PDB file of C-alpha atoms in Angstrom:
ATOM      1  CA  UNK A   6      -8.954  -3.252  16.980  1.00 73.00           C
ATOM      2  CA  UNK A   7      -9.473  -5.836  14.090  1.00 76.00           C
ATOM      3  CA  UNK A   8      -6.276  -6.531  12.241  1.00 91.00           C
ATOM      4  CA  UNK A   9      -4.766  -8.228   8.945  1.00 95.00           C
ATOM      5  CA  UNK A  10      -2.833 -10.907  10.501  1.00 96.00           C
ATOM      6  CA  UNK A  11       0.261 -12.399   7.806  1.00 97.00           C
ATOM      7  CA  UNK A  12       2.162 -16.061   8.557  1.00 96.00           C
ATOM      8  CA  UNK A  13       5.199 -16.205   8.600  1.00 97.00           C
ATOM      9  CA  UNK A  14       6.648 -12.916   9.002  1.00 96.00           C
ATOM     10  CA  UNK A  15      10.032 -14.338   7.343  1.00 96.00           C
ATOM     11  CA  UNK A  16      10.320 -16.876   5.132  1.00 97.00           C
ATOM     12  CA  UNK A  17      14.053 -18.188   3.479  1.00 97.00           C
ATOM     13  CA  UNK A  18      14.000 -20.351   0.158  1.00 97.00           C
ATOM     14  CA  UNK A  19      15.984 -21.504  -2.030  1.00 97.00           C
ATOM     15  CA  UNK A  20      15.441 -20.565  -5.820  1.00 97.00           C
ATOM     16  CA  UNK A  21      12.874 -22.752  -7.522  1.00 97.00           C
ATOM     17  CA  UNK A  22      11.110 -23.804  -4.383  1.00 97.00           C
ATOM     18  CA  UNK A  23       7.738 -23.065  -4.013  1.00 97.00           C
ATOM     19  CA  UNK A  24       6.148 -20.541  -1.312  1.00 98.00           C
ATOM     20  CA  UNK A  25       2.896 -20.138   0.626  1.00 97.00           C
ATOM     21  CA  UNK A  26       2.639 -16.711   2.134  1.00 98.00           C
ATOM     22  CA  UNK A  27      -1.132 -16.604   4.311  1.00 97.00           C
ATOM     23  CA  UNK A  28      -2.799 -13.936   5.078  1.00 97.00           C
ATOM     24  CA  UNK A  29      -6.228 -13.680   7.850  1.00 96.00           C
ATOM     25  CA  UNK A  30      -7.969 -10.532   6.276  1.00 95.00           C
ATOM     26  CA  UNK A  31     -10.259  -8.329   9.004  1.00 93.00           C
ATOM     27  CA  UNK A  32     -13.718 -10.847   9.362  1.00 89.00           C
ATOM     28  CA  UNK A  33     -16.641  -8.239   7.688  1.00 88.00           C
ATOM     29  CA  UNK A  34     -14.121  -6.923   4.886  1.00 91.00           C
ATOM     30  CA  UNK A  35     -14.797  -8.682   0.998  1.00 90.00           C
ATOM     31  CA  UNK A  36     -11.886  -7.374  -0.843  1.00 92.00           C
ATOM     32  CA  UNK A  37      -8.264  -8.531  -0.555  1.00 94.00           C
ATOM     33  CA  UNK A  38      -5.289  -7.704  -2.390  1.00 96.00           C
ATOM     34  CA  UNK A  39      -1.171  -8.501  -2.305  1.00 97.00           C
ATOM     35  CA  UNK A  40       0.582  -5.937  -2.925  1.00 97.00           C
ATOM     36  CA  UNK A  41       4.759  -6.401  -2.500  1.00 96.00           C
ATOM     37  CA  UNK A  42       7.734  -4.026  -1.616  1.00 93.00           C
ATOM     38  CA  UNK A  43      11.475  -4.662  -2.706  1.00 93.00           C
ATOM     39  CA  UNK A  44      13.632  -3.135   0.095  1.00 88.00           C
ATOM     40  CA  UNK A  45      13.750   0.639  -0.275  1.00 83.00           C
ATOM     41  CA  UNK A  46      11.275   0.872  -2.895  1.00 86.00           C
ATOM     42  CA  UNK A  47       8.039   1.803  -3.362  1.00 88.00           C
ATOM     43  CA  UNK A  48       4.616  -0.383  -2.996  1.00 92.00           C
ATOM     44  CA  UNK A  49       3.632  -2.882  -5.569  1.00 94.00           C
ATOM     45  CA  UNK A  50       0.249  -3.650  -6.961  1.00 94.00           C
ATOM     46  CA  UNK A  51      -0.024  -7.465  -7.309  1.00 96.00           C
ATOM     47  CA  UNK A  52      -3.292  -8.656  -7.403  1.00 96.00           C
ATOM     48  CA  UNK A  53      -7.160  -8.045  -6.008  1.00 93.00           C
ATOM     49  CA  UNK A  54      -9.870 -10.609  -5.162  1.00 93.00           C
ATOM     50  CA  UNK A  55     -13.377 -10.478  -4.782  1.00 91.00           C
ATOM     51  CA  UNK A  56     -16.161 -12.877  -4.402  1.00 89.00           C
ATOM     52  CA  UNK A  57     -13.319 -16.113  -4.751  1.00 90.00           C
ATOM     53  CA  UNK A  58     -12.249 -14.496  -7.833  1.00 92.00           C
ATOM     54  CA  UNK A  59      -9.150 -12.319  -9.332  1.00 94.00           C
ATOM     55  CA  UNK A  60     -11.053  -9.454 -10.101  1.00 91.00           C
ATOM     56  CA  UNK A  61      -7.907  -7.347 -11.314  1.00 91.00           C
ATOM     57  CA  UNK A  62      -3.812  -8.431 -11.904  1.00 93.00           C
ATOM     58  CA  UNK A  63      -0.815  -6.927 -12.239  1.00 93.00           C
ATOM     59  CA  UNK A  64       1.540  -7.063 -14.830  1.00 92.00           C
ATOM     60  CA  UNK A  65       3.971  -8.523 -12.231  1.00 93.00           C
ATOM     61  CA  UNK A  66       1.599 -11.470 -11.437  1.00 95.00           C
ATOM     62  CA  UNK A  67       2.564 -13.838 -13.731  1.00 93.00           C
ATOM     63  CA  UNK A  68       1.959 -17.222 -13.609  1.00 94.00           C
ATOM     64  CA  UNK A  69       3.947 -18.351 -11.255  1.00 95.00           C
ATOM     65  CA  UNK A  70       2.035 -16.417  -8.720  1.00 97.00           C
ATOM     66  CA  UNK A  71      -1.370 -17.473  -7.475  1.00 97.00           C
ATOM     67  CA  UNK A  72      -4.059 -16.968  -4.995  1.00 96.00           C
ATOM     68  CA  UNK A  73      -6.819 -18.967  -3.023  1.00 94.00           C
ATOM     69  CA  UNK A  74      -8.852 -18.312  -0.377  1.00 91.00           C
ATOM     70  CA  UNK A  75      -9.398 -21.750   0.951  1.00 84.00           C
ATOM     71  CA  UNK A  76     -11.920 -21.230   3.240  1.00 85.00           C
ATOM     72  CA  UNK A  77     -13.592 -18.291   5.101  1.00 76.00           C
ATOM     73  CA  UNK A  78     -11.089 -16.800   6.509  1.00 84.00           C
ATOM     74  CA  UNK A  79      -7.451 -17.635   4.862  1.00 92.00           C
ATOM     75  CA  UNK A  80      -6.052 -15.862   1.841  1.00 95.00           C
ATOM     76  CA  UNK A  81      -2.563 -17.447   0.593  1.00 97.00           C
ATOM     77  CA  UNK A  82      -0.146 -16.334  -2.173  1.00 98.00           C
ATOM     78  CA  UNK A  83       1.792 -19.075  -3.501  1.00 97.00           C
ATOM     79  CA  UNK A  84       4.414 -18.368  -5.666  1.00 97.00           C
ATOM     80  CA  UNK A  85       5.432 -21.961  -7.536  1.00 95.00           C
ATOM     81  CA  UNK A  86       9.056 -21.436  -8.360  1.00 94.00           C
ATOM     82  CA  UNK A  87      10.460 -18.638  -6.838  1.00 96.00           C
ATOM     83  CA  UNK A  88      13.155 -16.755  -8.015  1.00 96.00           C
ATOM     84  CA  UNK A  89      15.713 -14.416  -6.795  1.00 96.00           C
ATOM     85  CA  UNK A  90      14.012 -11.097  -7.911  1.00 95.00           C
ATOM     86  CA  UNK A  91      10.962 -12.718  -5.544  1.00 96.00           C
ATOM     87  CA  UNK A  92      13.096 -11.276  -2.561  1.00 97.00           C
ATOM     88  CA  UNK A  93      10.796  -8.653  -1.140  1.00 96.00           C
ATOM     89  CA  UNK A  94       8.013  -7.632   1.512  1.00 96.00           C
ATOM     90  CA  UNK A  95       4.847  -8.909   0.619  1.00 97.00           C
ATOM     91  CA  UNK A  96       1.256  -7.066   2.277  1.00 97.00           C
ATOM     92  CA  UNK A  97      -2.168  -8.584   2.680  1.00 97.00           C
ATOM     93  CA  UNK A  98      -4.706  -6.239   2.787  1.00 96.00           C
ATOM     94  CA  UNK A  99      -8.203  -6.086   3.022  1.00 94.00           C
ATOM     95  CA  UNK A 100     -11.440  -3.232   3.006  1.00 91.00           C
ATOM     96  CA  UNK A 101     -14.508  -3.406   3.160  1.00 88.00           C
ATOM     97  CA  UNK A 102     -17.585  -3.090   0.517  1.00 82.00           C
ATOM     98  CA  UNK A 103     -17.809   0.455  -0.627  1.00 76.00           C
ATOM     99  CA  UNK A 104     -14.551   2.104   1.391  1.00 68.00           C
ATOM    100  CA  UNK A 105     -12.399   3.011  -1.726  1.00 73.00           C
ATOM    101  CA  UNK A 106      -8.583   3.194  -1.040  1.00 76.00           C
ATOM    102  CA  UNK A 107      -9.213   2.089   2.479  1.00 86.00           C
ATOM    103  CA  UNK A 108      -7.128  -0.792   2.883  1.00 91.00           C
ATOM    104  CA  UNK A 109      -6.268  -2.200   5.824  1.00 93.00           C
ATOM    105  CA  UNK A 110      -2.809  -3.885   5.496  1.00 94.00           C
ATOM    106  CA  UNK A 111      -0.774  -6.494   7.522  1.00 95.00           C
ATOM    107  CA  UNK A 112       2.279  -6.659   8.720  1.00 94.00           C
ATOM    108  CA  UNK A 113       4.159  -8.469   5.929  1.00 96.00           C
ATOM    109  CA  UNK A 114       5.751 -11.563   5.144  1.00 97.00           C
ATOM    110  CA  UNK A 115       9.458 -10.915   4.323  1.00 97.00           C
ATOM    111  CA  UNK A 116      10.716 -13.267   1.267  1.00 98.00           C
ATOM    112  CA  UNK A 117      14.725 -14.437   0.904  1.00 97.00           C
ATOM    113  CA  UNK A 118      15.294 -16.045  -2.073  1.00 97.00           C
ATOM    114  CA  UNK A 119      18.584 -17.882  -2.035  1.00 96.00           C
TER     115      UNK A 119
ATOM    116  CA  UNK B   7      -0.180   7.380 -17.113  1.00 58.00           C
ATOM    117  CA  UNK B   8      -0.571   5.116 -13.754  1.00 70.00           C
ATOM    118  CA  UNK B   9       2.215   6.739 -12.109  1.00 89.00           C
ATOM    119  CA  UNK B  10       2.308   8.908  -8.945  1.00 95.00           C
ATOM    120  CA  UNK B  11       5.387  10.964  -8.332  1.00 96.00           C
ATOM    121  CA  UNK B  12       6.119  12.200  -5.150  1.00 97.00           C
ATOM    122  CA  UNK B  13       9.264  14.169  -3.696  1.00 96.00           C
ATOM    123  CA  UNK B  14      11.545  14.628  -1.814  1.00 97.00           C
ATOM    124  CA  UNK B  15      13.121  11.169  -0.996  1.00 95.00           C
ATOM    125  CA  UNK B  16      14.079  12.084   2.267  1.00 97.00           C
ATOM    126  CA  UNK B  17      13.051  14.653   4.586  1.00 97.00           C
ATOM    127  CA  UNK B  18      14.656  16.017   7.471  1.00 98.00           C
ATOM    128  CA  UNK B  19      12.615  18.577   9.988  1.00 97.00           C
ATOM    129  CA  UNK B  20      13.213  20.066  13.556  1.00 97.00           C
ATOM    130  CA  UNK B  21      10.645  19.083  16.309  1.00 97.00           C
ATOM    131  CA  UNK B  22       8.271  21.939  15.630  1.00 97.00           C
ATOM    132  CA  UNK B  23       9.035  22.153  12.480  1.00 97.00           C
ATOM    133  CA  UNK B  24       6.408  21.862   9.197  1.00 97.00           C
ATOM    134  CA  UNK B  25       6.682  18.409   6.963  1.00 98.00           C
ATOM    135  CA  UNK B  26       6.063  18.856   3.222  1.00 98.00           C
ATOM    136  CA  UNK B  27       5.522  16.403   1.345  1.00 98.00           C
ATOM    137  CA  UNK B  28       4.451  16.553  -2.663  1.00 98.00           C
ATOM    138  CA  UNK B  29       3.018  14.124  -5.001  1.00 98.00           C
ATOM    139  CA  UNK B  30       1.751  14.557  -8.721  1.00 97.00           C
ATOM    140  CA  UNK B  31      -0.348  12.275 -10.524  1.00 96.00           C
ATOM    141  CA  UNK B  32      -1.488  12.246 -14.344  1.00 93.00           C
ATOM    142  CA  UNK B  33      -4.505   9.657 -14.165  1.00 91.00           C
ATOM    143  CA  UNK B  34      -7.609  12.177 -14.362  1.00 90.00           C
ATOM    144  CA  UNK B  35      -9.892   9.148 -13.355  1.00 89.00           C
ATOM    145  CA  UNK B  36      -7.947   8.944 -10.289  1.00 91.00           C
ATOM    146  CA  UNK B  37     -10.639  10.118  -7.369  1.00 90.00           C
ATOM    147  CA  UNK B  38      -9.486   9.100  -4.127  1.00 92.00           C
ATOM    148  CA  UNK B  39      -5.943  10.061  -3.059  1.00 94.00           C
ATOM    149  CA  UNK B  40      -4.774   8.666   0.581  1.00 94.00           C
ATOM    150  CA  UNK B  41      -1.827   9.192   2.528  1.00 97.00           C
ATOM    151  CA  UNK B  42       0.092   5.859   4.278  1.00 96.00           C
ATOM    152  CA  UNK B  43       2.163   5.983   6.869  1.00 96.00           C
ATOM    153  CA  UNK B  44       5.237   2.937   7.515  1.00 93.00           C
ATOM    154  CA  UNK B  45       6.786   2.678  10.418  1.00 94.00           C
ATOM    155  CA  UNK B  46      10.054  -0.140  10.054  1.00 89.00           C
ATOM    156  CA  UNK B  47       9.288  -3.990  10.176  1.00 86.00           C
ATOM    157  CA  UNK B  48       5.449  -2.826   9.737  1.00 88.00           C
ATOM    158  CA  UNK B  49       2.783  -2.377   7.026  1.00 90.00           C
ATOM    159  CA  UNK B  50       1.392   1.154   5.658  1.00 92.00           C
ATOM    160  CA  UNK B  51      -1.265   2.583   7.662  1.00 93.00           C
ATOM    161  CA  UNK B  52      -3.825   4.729   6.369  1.00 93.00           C
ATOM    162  CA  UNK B  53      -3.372   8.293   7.913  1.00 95.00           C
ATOM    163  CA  UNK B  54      -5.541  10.867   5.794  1.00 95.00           C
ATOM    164  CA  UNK B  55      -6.831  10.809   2.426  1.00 94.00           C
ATOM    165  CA  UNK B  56      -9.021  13.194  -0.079  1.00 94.00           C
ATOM    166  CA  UNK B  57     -11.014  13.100  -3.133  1.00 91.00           C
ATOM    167  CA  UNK B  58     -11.222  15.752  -5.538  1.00 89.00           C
ATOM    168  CA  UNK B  59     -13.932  17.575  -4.958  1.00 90.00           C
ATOM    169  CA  UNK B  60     -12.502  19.463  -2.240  1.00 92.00           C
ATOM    170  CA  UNK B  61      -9.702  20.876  -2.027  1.00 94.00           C
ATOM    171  CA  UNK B  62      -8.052  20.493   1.558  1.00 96.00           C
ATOM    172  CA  UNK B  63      -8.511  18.208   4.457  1.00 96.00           C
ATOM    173  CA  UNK B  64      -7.413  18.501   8.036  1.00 96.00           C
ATOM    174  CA  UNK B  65      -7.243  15.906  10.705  1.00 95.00           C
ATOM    175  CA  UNK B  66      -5.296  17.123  13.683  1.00 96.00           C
ATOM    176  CA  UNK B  67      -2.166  18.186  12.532  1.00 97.00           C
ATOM    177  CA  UNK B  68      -2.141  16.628   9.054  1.00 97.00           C
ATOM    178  CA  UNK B  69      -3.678  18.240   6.092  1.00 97.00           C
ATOM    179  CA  UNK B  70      -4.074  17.346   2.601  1.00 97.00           C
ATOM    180  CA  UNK B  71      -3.646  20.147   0.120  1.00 96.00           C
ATOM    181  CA  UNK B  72      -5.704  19.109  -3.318  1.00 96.00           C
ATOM    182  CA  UNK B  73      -5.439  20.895  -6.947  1.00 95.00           C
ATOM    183  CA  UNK B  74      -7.164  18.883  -9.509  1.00 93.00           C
ATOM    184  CA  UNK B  75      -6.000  21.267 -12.298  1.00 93.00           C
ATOM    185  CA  UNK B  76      -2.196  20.641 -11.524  1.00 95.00           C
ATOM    186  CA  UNK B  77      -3.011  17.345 -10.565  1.00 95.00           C
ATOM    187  CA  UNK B  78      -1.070  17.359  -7.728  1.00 96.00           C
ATOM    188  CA  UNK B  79      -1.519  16.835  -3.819  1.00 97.00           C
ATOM    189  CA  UNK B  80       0.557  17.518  -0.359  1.00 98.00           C
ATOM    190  CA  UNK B  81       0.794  16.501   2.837  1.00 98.00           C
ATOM    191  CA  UNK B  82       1.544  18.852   5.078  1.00 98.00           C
ATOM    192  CA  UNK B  83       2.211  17.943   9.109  1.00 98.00           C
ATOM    193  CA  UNK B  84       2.049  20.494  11.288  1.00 97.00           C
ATOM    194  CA  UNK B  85       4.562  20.976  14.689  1.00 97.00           C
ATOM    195  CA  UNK B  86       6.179  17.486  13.564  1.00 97.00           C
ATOM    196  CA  UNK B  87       7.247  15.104  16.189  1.00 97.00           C
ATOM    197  CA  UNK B  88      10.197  12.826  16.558  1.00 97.00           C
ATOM    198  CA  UNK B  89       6.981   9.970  16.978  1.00 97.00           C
ATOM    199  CA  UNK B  90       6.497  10.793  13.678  1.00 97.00           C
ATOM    200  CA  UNK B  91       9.255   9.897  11.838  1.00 97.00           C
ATOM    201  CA  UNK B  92       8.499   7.217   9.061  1.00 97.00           C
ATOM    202  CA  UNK B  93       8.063   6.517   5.830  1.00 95.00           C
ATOM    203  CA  UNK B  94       5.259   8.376   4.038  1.00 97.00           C
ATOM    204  CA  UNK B  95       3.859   7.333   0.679  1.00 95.00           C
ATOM    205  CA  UNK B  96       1.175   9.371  -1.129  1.00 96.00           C
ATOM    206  CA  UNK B  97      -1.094   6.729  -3.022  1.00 95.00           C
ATOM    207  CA  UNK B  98      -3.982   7.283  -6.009  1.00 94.00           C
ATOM    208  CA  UNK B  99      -7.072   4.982  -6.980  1.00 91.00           C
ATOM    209  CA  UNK B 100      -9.935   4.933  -8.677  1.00 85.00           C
ATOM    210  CA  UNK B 101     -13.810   2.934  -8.385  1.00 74.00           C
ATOM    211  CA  UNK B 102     -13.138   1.677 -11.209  1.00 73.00           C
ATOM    212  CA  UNK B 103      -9.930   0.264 -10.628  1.00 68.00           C
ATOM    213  CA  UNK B 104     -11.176  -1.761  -8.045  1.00 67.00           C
ATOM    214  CA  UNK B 105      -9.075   0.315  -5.311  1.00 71.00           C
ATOM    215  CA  UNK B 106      -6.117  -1.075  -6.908  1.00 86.00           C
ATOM    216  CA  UNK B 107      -3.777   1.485  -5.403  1.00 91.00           C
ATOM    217  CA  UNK B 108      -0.469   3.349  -7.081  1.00 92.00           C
ATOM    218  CA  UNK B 109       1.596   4.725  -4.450  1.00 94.00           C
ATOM    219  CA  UNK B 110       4.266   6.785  -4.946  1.00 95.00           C
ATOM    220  CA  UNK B 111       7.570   6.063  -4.320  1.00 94.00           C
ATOM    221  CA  UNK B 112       8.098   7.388  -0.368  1.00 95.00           C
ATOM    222  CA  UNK B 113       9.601   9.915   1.516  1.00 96.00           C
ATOM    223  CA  UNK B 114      11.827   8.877   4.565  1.00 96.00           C
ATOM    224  CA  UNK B 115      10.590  12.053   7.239  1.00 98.00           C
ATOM    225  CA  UNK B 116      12.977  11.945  10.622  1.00 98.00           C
ATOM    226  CA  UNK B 117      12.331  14.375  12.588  1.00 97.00           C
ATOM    227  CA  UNK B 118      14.996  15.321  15.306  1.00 96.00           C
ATOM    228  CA  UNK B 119      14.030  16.084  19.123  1.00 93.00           C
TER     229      UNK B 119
END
């Protein structure tokens, strides 16, 4: 079965470093969104891409954060000068054209911020 | 107005047992509501979902429970299982939001054998 595949599953930094998370959404699917998860809370809206574009941002997504899909398969998150309130989960996921709600997501790429 | 609420927290149910789980929304352009299911170290998984023009749907022994007046929805799981003892989080979206989902905040289920 197809998956959303997330490098590396734990990364440690230390505070104003910057971070790429990646992220290999499922091949036929044309949306792709990060969404994030501080331990024990609940799941985060962070952004949503379509057609190499942000088509919708959280309030959360400021400018340190950023996406790119580099070519046709990758999807990174790069956060330019983390912080220690970056410490969290953070999901790729991916749907395809039409399937409302149906994301697929990864398994997650756990951020320390030191 | 975003916001999804859901309760309880935590849940704890006997092997047999029925899971309830509630969630309220106040978004009326909300019009897809799925359930996701987390299992530790892993991401949510899509188990059931339901849009508002009906008002319950049943796949094995989950069921959604939909009223759009009280804008609120359940999940109910029928003779739980130890197997299924996660973290459940009811979610909202909209077309127009672009699927940008709102989930609620979780409920910890354990079921004991």
């Amino acid at each position: 079965e197809p998956e959303v595949t997330q490098t590396p599953s734990h990364q440690v930094t230390q505070m104003g470093q910057e971070v790429i998370l990646r992220c290999v959404p499922i091949s036929n699917h044309l949306y792709f969104y990060w969404y994030r998860q501080i331990l024990g809370q609940k799941v985060e809206f962070l952004v949503s891409f379509y057609n190499n574009e942000i088509s919708e941002k959280s309030e959360i997504f400021d400018d340190q954060f950023s996406v790119e899909r580099p070519d046709g398969s990758n999807f990174t998150l790069k956060i330019r000068s983390t912080k220690l309130e970056d410490s969290a989960m953070y999901f790729c996921a991916s749907r395809k054209r039409g399937n409302t709600g149906e994301l697929f997501f990864g398994e997650g790429s756990r951020l320390t911020v030191l | 107005q975003q916001q999804v609420k859901q309760s309880p927290q935590s849940l704890i149910v006997q092997k047999g047992g029925i899971s309830i789980i509630n969630c309220a929304y106040e978004n009326t352009a909300f019009d897809y509501f799925p359930w996701y299911q987390q299992f530790p170290g892993k991401g949510p998984a899509l188990l059931i979902a339901i849009r508002p023009d009906v008002s319950e749907k049943k796949e094995g022994r989950f069921t959604i429970s939909f009223n759009k007046s009280a804008k609120q929805f359940s999940l109910h799981i029928m003779d739980s299982q130890p197997g299924d003892s996660a973290t459940y989080f009811c979610a909202a979206t909209s077309e127009t939001s672009g699927s940008r989902l709102t989930f609620g905040e979780g409920t910890q289920l354990t079921v004991n054998p």
